[in-house]
Short mmCIF file of C-alpha atoms in Angstrom, two decimals:
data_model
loop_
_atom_site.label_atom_id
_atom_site.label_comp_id
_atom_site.label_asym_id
_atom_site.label_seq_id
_atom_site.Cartn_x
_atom_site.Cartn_y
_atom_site.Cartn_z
CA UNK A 1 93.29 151.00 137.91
CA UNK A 2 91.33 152.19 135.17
CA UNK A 3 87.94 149.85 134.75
CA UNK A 4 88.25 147.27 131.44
CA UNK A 5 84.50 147.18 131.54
CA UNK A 6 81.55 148.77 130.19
CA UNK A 7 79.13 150.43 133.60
CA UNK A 8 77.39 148.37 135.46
CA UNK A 9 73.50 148.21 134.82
CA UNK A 10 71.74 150.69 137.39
CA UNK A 11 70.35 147.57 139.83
CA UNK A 12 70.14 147.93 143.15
CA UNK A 13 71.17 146.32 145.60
CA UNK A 14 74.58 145.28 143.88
CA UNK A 15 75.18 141.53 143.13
CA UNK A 16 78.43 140.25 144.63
CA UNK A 17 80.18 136.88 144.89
CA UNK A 18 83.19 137.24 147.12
CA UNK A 19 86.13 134.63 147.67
CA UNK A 20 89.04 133.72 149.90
CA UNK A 21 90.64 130.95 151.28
CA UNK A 22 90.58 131.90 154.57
CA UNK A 23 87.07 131.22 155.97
CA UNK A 24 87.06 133.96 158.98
CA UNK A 25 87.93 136.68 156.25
CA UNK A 26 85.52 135.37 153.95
CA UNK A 27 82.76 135.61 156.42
CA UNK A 28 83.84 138.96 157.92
CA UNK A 29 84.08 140.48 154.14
CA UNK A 30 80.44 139.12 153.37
CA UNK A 31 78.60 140.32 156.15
CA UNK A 32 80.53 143.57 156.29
CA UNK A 33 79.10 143.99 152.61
CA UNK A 34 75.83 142.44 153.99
CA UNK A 35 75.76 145.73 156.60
CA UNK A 36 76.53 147.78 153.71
CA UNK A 37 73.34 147.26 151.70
CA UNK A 38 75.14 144.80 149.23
CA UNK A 39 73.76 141.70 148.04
CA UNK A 40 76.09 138.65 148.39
CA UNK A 41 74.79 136.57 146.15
CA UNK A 42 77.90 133.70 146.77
CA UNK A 43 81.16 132.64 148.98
CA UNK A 44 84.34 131.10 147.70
CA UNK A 45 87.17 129.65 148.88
CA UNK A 46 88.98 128.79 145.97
CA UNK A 47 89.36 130.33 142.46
CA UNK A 48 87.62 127.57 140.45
CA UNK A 49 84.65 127.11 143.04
CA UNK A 50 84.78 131.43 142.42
CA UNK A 51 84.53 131.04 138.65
CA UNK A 52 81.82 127.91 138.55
CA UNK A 53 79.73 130.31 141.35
CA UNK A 54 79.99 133.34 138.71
CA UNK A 55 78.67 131.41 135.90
CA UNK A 56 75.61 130.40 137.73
CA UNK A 57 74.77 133.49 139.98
CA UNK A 58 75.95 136.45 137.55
CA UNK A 59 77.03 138.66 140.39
CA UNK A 60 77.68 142.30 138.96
CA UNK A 61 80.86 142.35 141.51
CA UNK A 62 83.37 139.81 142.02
CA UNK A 63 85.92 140.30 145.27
CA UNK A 64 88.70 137.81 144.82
CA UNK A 65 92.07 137.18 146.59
CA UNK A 66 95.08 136.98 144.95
CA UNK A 67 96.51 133.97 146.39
CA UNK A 68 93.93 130.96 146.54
CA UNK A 69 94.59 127.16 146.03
CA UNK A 70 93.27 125.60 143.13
CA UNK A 71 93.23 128.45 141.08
CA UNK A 72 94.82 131.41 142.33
CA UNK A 73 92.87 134.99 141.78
CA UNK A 74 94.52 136.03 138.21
CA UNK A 75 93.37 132.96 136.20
CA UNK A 76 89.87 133.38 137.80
CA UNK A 77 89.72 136.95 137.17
CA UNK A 78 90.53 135.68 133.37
CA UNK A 79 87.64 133.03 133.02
CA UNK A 80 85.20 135.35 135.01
CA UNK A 81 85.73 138.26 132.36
CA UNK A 82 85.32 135.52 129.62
CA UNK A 83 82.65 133.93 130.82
CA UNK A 84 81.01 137.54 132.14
CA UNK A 85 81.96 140.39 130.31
CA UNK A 86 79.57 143.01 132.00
CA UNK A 87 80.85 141.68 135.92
CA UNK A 88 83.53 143.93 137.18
CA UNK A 89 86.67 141.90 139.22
CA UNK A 90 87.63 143.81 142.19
CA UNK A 91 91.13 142.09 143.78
CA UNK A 92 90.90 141.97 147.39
CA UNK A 93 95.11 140.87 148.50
CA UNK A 94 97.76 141.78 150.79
CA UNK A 95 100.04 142.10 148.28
CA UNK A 96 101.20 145.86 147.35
CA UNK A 97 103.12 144.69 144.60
CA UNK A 98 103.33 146.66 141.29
CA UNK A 99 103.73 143.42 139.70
CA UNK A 100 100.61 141.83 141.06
CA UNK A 101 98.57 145.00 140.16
CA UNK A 102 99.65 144.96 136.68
CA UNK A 103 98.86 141.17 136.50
CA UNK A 104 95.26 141.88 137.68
CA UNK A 105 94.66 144.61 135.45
CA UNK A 106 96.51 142.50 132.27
CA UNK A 107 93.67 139.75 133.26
CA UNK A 108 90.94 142.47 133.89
CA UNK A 109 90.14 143.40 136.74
CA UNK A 110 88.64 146.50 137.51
CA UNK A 111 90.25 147.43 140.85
CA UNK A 112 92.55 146.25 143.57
CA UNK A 113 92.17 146.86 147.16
CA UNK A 114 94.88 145.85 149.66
CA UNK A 115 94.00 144.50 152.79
CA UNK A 116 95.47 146.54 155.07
CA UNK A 117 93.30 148.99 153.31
CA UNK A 118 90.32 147.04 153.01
CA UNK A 119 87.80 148.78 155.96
CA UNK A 120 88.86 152.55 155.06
CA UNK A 121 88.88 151.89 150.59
CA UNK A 122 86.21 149.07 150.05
CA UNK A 123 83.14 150.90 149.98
CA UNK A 124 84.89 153.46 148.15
CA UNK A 125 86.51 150.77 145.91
CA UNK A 126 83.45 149.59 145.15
CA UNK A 127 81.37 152.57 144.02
CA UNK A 128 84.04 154.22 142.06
CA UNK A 129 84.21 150.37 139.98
CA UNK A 130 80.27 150.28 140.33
CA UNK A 131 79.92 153.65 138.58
CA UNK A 132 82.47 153.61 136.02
#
């Protein structure tokens, strides 16, 4: 997906809030980012606790699931963008589904990484939406 945001200022490390509902992902994600030289600024497990988190720690890098209770990935991708118009959304799912991508990208995210694709794209994911 092309990114629906301007660059990202040059700050290093990278700010990034990261959310999913399942806890041993969440973790694993985190400190594999952690190991990475990334600052994780903020875990979710939930799309609204994602959004509230965003607001108050102005990561420069969201990672969200798709599928979340309370408020699934899309709608938080919308209010994050709204609320946070320089923070890229990267959607982190196991869904390949055209439909699903187009949804992110409608709500604006700036990328979408499968999970099944997650150890061998993320970093890469990451830099290309870091340094568009």
């Amino acid at each position: 997906m092309r990114p629906s945001s301007p660059p990202l200022p040059p700050r290093t490390p990278l700010r990034v809030l990261v959310a999913d509902d399942q806890p041993l992902f969440l973790e694993t994600l985190a400190t594999t980012l952690e190991l990475d030289g990334l600052d994780v600024v903020g875990r979710a497990q939930d799309g609204r606790e994602a959004a509230r988190l965003a607001r108050l720690l102005l990561p420069d890098l969201v990672l969200l699931d798709l599928d979340m209770p309370v408020m699934d990935g899309i709608e938080a991708t919308r209010r994050i963008r709204r609320a946070l118009p320089s923070a890229r959304v990267v959607i982190v799912t196991g869904s390949d589904s055209a439909d699903d991508v187009d949804r992110a990208r409608r709500a604006g995210a700036a990328g979408y990484v499968t999970k099944d694709r997650l150890a061998a794209d993320l970093g890469a994911a990451i830099l290309a939406v870091a340094a568009a």
